[in-house]
PDB file of C-alpha atoms and ligand atoms in Angstrom:
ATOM      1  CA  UNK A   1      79.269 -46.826 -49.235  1.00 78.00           C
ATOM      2  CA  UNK A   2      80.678 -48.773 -46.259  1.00 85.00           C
ATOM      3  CA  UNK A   3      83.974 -48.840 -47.872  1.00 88.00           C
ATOM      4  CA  UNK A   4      84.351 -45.057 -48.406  1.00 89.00           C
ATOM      5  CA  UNK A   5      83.225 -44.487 -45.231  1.00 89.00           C
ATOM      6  CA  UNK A   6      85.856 -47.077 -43.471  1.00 91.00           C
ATOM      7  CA  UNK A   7      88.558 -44.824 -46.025  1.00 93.00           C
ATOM      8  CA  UNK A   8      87.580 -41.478 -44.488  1.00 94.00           C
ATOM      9  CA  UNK A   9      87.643 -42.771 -40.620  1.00 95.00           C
ATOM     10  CA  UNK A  10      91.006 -44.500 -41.059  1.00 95.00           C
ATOM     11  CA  UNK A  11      92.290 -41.552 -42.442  1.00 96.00           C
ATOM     12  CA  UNK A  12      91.557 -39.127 -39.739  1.00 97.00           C
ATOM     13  CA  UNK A  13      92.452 -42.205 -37.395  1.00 97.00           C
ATOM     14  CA  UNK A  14      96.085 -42.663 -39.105  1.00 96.00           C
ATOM     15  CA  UNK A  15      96.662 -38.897 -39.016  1.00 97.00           C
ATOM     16  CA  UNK A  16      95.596 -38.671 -35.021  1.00 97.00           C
ATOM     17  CA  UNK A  17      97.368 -41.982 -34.405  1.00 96.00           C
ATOM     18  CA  UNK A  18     100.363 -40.242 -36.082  1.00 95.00           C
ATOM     19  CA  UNK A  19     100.446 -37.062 -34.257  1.00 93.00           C
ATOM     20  CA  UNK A  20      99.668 -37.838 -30.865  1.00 93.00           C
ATOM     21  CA  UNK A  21     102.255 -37.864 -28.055  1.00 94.00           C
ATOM     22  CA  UNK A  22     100.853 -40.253 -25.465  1.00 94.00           C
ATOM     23  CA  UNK A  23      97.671 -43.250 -26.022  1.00 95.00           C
ATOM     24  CA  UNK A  24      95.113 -41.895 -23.338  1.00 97.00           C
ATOM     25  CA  UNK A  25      92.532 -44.356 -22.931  1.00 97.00           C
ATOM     26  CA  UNK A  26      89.917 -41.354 -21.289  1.00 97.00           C
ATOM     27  CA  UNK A  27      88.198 -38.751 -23.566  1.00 97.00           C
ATOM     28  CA  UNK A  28      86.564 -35.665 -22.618  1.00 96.00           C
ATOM     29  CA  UNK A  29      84.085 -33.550 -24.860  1.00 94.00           C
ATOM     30  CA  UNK A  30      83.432 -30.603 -23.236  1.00 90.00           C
ATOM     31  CA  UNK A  31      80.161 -28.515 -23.332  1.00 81.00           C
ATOM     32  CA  UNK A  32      79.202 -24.613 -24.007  1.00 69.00           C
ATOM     33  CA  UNK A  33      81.479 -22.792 -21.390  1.00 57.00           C
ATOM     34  CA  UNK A  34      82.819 -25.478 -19.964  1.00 68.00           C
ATOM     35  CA  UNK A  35      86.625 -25.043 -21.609  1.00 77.00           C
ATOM     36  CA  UNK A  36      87.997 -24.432 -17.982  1.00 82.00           C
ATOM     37  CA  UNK A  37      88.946 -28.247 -17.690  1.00 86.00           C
ATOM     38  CA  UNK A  38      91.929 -27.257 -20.252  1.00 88.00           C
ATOM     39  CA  UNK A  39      93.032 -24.949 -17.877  1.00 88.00           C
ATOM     40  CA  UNK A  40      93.625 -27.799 -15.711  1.00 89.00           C
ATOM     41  CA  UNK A  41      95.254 -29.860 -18.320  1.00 92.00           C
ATOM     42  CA  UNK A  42      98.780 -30.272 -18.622  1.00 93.00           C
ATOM     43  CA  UNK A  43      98.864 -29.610 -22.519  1.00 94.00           C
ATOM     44  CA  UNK A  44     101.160 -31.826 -24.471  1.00 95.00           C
ATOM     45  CA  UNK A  45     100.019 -31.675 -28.016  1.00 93.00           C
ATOM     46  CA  UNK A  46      96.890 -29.015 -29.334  1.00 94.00           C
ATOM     47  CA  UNK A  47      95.804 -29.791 -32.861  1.00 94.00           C
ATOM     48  CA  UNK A  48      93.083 -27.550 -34.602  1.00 92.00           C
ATOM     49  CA  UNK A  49      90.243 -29.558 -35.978  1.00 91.00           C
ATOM     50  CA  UNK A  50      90.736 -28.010 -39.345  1.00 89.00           C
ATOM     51  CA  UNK A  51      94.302 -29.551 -39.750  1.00 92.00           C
ATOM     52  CA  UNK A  52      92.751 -33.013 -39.347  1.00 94.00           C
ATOM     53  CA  UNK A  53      91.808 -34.834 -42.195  1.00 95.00           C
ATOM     54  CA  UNK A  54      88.327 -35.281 -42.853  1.00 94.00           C
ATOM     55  CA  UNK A  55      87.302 -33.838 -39.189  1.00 93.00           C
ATOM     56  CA  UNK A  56      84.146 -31.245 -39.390  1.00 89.00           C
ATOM     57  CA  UNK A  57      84.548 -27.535 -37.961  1.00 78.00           C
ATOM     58  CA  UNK A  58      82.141 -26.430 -35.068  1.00 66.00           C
ATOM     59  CA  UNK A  59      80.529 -22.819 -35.875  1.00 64.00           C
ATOM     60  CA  UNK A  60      78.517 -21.777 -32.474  1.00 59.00           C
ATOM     61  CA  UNK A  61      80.002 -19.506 -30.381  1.00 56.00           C
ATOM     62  CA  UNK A  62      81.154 -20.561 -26.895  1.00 50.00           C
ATOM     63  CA  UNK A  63      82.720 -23.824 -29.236  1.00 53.00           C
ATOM     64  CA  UNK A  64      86.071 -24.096 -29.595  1.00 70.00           C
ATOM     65  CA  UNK A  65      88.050 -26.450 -32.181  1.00 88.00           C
ATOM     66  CA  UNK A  66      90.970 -28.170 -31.375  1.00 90.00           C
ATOM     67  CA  UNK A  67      91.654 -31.896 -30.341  1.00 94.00           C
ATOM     68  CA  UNK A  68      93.524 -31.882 -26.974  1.00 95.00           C
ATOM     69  CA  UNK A  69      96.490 -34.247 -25.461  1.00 96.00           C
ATOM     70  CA  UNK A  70      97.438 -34.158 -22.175  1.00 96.00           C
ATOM     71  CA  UNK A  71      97.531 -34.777 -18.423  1.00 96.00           C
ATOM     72  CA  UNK A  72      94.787 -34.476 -16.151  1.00 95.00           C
ATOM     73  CA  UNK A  73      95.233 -35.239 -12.625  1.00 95.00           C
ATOM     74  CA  UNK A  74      98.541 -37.272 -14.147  1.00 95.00           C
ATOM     75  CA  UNK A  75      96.351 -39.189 -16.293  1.00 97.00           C
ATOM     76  CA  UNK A  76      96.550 -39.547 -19.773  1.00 97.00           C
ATOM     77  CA  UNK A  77      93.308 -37.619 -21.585  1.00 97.00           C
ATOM     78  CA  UNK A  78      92.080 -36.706 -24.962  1.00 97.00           C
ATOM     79  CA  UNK A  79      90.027 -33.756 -25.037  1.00 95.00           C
ATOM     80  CA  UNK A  80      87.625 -32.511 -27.920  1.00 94.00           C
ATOM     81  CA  UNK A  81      87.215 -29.082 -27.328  1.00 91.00           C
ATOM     82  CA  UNK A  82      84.198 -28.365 -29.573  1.00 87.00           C
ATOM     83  CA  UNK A  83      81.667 -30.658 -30.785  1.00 89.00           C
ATOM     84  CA  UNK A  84      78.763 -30.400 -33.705  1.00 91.00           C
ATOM     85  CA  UNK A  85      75.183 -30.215 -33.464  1.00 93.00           C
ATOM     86  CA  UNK A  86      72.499 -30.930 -34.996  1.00 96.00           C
ATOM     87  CA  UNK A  87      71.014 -27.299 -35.215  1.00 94.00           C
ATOM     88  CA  UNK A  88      74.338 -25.868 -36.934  1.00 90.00           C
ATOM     89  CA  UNK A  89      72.863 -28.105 -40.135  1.00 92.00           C
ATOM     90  CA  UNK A  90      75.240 -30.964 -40.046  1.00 93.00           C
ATOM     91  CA  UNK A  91      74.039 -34.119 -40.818  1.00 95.00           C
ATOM     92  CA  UNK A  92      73.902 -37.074 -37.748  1.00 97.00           C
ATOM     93  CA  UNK A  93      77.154 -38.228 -39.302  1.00 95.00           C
ATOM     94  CA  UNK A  94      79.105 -34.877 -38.661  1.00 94.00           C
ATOM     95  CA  UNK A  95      77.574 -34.933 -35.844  1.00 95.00           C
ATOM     96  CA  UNK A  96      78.825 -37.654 -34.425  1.00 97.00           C
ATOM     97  CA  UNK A  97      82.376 -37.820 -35.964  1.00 96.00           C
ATOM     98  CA  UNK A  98      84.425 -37.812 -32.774  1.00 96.00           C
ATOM     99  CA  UNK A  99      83.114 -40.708 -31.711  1.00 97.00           C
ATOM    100  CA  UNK A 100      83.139 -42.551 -34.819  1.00 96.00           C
ATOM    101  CA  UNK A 101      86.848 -42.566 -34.417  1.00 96.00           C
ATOM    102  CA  UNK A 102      87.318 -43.259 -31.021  1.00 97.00           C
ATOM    103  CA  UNK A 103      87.944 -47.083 -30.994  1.00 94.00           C
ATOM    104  CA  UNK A 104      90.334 -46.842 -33.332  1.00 95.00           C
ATOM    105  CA  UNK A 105      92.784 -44.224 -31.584  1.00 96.00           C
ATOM    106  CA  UNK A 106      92.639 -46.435 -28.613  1.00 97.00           C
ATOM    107  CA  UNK A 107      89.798 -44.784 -26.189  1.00 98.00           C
ATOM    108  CA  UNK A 108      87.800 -47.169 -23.798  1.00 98.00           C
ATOM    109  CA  UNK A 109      85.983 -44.439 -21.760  1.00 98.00           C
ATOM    110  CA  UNK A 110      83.930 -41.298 -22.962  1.00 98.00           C
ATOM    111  CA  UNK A 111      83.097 -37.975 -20.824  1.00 96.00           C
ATOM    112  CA  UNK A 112      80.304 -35.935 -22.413  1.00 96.00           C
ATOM    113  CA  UNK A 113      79.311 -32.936 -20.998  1.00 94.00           C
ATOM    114  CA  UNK A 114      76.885 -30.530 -21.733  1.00 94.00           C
ATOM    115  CA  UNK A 115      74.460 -27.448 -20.563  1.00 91.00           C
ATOM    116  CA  UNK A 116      71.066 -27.980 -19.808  1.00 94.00           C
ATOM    117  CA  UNK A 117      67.417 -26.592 -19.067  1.00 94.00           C
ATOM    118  CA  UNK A 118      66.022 -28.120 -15.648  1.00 95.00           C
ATOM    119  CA  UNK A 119      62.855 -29.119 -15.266  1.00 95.00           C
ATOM    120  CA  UNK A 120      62.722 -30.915 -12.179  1.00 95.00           C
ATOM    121  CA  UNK A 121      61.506 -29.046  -9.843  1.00 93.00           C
ATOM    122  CA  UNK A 122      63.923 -29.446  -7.181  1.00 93.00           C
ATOM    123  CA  UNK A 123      66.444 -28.449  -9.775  1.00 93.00           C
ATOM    124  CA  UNK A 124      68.221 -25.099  -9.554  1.00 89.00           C
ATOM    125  CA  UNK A 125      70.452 -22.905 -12.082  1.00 88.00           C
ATOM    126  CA  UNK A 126      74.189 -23.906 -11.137  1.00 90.00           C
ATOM    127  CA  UNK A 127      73.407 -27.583 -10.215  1.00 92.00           C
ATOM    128  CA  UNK A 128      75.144 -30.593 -11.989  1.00 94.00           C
ATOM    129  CA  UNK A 129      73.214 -33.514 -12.946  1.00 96.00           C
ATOM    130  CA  UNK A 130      74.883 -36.793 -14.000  1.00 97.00           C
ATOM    131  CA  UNK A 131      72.832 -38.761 -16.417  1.00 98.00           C
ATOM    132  CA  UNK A 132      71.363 -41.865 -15.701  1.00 98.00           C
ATOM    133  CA  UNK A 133      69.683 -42.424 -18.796  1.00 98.00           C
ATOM    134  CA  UNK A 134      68.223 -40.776 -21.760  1.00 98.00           C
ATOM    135  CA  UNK A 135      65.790 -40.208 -24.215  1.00 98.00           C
ATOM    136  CA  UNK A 136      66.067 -39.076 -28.521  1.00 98.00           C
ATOM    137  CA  UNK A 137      63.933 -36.683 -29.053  1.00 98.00           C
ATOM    138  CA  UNK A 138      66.120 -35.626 -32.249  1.00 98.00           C
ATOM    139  CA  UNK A 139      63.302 -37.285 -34.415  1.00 97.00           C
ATOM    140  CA  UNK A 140      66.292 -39.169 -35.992  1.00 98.00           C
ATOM    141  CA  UNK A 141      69.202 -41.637 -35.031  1.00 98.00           C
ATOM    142  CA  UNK A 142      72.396 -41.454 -36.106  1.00 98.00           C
ATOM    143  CA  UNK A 143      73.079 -45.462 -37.019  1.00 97.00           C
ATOM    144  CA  UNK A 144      70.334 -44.805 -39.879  1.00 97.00           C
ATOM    145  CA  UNK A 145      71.811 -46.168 -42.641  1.00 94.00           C
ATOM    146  CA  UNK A 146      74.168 -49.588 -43.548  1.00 93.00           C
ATOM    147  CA  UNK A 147      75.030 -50.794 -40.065  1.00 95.00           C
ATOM    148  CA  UNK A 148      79.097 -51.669 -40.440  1.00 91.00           C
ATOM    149  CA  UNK A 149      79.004 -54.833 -38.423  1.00 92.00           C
ATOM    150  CA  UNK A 150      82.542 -54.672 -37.509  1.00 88.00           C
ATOM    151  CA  UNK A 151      81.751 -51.561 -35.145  1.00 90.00           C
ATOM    152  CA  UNK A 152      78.746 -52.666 -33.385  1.00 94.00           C
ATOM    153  CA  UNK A 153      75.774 -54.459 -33.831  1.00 96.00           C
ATOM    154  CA  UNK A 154      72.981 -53.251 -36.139  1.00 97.00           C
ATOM    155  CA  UNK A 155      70.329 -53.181 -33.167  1.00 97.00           C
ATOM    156  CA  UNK A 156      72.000 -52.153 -30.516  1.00 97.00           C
ATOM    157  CA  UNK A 157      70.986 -52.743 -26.575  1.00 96.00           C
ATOM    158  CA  UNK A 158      70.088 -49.327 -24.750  1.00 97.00           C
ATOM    159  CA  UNK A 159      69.077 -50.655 -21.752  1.00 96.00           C
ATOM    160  CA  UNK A 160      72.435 -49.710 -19.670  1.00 96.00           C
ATOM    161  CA  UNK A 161      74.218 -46.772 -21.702  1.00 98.00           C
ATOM    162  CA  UNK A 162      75.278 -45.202 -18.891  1.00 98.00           C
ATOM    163  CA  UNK A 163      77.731 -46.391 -17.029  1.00 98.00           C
ATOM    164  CA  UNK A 164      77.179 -47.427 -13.066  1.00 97.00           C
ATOM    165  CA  UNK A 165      80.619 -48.161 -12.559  1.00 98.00           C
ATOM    166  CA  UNK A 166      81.109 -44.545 -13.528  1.00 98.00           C
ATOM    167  CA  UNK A 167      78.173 -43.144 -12.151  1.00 98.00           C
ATOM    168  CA  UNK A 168      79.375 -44.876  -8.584  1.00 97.00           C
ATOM    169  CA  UNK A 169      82.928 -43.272  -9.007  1.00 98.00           C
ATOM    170  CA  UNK A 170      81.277 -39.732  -9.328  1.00 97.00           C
ATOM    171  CA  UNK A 171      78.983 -40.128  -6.428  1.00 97.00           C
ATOM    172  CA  UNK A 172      82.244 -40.983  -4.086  1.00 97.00           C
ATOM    173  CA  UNK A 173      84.431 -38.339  -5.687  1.00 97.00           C
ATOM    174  CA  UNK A 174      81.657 -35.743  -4.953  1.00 96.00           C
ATOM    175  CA  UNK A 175      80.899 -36.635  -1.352  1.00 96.00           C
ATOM    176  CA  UNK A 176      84.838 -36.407  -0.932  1.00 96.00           C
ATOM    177  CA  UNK A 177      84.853 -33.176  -2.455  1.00 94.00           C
ATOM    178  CA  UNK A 178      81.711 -31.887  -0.667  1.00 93.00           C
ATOM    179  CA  UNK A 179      80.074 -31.447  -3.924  1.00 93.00           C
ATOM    180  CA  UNK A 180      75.972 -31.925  -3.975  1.00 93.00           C
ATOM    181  CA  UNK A 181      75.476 -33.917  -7.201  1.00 95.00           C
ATOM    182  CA  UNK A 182      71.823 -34.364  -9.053  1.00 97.00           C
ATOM    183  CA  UNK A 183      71.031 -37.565 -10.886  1.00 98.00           C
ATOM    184  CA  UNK A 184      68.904 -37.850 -13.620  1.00 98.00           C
ATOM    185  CA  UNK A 185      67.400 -38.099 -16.809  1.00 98.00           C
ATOM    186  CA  UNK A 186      68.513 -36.268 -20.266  1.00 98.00           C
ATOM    187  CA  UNK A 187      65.937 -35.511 -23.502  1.00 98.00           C
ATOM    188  CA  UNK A 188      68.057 -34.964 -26.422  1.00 98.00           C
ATOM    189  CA  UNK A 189      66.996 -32.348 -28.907  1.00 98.00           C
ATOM    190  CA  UNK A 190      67.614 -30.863 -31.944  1.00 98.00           C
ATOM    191  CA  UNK A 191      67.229 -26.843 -31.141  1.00 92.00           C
ATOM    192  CA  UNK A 192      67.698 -24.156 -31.988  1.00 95.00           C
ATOM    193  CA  UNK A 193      65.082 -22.554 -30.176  1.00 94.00           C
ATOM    194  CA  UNK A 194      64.688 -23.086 -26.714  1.00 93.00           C
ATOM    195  CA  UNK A 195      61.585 -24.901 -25.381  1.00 94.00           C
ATOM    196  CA  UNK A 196      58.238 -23.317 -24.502  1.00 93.00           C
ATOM    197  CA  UNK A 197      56.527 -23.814 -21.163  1.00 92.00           C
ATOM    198  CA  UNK A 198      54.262 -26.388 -22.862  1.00 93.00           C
ATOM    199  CA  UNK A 199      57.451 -28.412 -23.883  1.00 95.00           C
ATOM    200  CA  UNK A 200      59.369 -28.054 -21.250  1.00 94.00           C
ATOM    201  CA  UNK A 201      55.916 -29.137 -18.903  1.00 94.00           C
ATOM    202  CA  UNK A 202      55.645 -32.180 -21.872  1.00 96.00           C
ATOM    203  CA  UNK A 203      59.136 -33.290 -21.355  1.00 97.00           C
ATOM    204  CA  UNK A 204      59.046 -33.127 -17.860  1.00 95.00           C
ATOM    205  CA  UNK A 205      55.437 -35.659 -17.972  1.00 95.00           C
ATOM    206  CA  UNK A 206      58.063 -37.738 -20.015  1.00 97.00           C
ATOM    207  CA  UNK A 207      59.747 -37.953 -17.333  1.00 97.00           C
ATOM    208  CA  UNK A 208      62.736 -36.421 -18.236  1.00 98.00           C
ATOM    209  CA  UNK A 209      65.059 -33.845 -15.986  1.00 97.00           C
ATOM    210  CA  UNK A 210      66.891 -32.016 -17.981  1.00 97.00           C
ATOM    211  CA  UNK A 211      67.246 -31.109 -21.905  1.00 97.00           C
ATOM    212  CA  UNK A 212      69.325 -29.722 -23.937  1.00 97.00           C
ATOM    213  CA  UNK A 213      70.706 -30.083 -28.281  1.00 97.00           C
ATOM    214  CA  UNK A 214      73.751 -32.186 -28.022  1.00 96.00           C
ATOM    215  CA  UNK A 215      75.242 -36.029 -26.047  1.00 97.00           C
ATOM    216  CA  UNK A 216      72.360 -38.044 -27.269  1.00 98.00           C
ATOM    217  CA  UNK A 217      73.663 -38.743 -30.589  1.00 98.00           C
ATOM    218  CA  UNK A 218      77.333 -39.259 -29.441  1.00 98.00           C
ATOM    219  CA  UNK A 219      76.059 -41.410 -26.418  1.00 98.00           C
ATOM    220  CA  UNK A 220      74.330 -43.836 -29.330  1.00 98.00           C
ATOM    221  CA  UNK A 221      77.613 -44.161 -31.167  1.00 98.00           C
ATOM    222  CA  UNK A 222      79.716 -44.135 -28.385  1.00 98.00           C
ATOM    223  CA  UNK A 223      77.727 -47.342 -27.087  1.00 98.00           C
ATOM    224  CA  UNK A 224      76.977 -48.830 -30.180  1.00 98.00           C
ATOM    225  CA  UNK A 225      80.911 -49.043 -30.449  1.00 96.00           C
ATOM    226  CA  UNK A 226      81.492 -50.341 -27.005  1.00 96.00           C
ATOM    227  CA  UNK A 227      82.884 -47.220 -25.109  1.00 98.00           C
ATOM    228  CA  UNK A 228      82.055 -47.040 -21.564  1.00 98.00           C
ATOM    229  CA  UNK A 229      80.439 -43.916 -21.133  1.00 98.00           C
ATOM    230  CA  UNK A 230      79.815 -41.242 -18.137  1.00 97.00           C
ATOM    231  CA  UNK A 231      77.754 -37.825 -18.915  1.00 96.00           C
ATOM    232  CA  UNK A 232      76.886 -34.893 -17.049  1.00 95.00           C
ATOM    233  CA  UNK A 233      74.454 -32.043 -17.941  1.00 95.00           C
ATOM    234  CA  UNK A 234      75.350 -28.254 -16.358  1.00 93.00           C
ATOM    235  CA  UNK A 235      71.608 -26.543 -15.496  1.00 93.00           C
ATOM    236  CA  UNK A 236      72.110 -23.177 -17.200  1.00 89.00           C
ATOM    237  CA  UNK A 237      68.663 -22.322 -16.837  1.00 90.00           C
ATOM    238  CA  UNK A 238      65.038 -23.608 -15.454  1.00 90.00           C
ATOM    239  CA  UNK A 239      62.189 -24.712 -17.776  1.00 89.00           C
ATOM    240  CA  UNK A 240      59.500 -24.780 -14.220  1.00 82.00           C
ATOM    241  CA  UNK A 241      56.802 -22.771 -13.884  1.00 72.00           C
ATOM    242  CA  UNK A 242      57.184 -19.808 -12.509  1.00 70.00           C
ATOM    243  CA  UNK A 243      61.115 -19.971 -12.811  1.00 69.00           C
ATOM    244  CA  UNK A 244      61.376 -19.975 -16.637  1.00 72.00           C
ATOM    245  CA  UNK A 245      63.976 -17.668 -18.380  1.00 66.00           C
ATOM    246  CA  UNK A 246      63.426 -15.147 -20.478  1.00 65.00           C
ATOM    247  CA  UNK A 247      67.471 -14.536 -21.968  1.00 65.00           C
ATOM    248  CA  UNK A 248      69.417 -16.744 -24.026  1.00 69.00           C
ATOM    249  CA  UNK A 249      72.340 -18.289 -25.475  1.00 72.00           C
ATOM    250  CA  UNK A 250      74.627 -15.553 -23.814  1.00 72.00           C
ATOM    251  CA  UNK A 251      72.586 -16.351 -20.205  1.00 72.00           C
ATOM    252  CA  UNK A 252      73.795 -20.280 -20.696  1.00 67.00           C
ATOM    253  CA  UNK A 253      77.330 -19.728 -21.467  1.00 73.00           C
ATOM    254  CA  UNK A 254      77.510 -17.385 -18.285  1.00 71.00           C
ATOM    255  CA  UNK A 255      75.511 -20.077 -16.139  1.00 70.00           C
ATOM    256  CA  UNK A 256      78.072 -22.509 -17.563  1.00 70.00           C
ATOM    257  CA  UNK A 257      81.161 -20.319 -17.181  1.00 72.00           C
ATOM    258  CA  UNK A 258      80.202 -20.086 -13.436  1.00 73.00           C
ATOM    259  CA  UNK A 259      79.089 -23.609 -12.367  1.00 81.00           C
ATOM    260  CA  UNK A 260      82.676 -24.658 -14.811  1.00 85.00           C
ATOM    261  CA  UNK A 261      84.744 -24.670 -11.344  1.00 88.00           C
ATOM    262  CA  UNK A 262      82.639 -27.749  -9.796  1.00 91.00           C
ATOM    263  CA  UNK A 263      82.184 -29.409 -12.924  1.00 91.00           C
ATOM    264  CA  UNK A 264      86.166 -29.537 -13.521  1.00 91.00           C
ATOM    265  CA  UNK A 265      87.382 -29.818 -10.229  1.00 92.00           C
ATOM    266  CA  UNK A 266      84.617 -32.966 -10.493  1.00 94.00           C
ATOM    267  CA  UNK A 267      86.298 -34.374 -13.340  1.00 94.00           C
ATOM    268  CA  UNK A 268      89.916 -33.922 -12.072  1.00 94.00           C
ATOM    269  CA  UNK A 269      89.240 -35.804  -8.920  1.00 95.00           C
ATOM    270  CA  UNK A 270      87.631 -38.686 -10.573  1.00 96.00           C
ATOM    271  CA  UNK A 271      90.458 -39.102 -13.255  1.00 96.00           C
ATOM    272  CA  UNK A 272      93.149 -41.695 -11.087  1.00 96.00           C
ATOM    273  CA  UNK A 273      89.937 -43.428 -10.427  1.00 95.00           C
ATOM    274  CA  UNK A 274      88.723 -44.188 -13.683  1.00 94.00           C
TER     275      UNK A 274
HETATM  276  N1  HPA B 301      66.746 -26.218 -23.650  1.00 92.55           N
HETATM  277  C1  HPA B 301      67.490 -26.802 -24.591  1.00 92.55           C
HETATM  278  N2  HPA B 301      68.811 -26.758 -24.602  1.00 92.55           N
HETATM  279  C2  HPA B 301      69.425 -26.092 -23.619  1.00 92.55           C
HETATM  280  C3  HPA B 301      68.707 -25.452 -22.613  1.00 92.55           C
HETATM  281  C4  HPA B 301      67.294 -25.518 -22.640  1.00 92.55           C
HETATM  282  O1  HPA B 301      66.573 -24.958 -21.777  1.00 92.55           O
HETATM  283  N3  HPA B 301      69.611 -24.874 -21.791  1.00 92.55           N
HETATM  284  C5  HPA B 301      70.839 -25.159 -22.271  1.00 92.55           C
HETATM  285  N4  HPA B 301      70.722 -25.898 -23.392  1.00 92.55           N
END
């Protein structure tokens, strides 16, 4: 089982190690609506996901699909423009593909970013929040199964996933840039639907400050590989009392699409100092 599996990751890792241009030590995977940091990017090489072997397709709209080299503030990046989640039906595996392969193209540091429903109450629609810690509530893990010992270790520590160095970087950058940051914690779930006001208020008694269906299970690989990692949740919409929403998907991408601006320019500035 382990050996088929190692077959399948070299192969998309000998086909990426192939094709790409530069060896960017920095990847991005960028949340619903948040595609604007390609804008940004000084594109060198654009491959579609489907054209790499073994590498799943995303299906929700708002996802894109295409691996990204380039420039970003003159630093090397790799973007993933698109991810997979648990709700579209693929398995924790799929799921967490990109980040199965990331130690062996050559990346030491992981962006995740997301959209999210606040629930702290000093929280409001437009606000980023960079996260300190979370919790699975996916009612699964994604390192079930034979634990290749090679990668990482079978138990891995959780206590520091999250990385302060980061964390500090984005604090400076932000003050710089006159951007007001929140800090907090994530709950990972698996969706579709959107939480009722007796979730959201349970989640919240967790102590949690935001949630939202993706990062949790590519934040577990991620670290169980190594990779330092630094994650930031968009609030698309408020699960408080008295502020919950009644729309959608389509009300999160536009949330997204306009908060995108801070979250990129963000991003940018932090790059030389990563
Ligand atoms: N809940 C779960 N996922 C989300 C939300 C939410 O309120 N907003 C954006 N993604």
């Amino acid at each position: 089982m382990l050996e088929e599996k190692r077959k399948r990751l070299n192969q998309t890792v000998d086909f990426i190690n192939s094709h790409k241009p530069t060896s960017p030590t920095i990847a991005i995977v960028l949340g619903s609506g948040l595609g604007g940091v390609t804008n940004e990017m000084e594109k060198l090489c654009e491959i579609p996901y489907k054209e790499i072997p073994n590498f799943p397709v995303s299906t929700v709209q708002g996802h894109k699909g295409t691996l990204i080299f380039g420039k970003l503030n003159n630093v090397d990046v790799l973007v993933f423009n698109g991810r997979f989640h648990y709700y579209e039906g693929y398995p924790m595996d799929v799921v967490t593909y990109p980040q199965q392969i990331l130690d062996g193209i050559g990346i030491k540091t992981l962006i995740l970013s997301n959209a999210a429903g606040g629930m702290n109450p000093t929280f409001r629609i437009g606000d980023i929040m960079l996260i300190r810690d979370h919790i699975n509530f996916f009612g699964t893990n994604p390192l079930i199964g034979p634990n290749d010992d090679e990668l990482g270790p079978r138990f891995p520590n959780m206590s520091k996933v999250y990385s302060h160095r980061l964390l500090n970087i984005a604090h400076t950058v932000s003050a710089k840039l006159g951007i007001h940051l929140q800090e907090g914690v994530y709950i990972g779930v698996s969706g579709p639907s959107f939480e009722t006001p007796a979730e959201y208020r349970m989640f919240n008694m967790f102590g949690a400050d935001a949630v939202g269906m993706s990062t949790v299970p590519e934040a577990i690989v991620a670290h169980h590989r190594g990779i330092e990692l630094f994650a930031l949740s968009v609030i698309t919409d408020l699960g408080i009392v008295g502020m919950l929403m009644e729309g959608g998907h389509e009300e999160v991408l536009e949330a997204a699409a306009e908060a995108g601006p801070k979250v990129v320019k963000l991003i940018y500035n932090m790059m030389p100092e990563i």
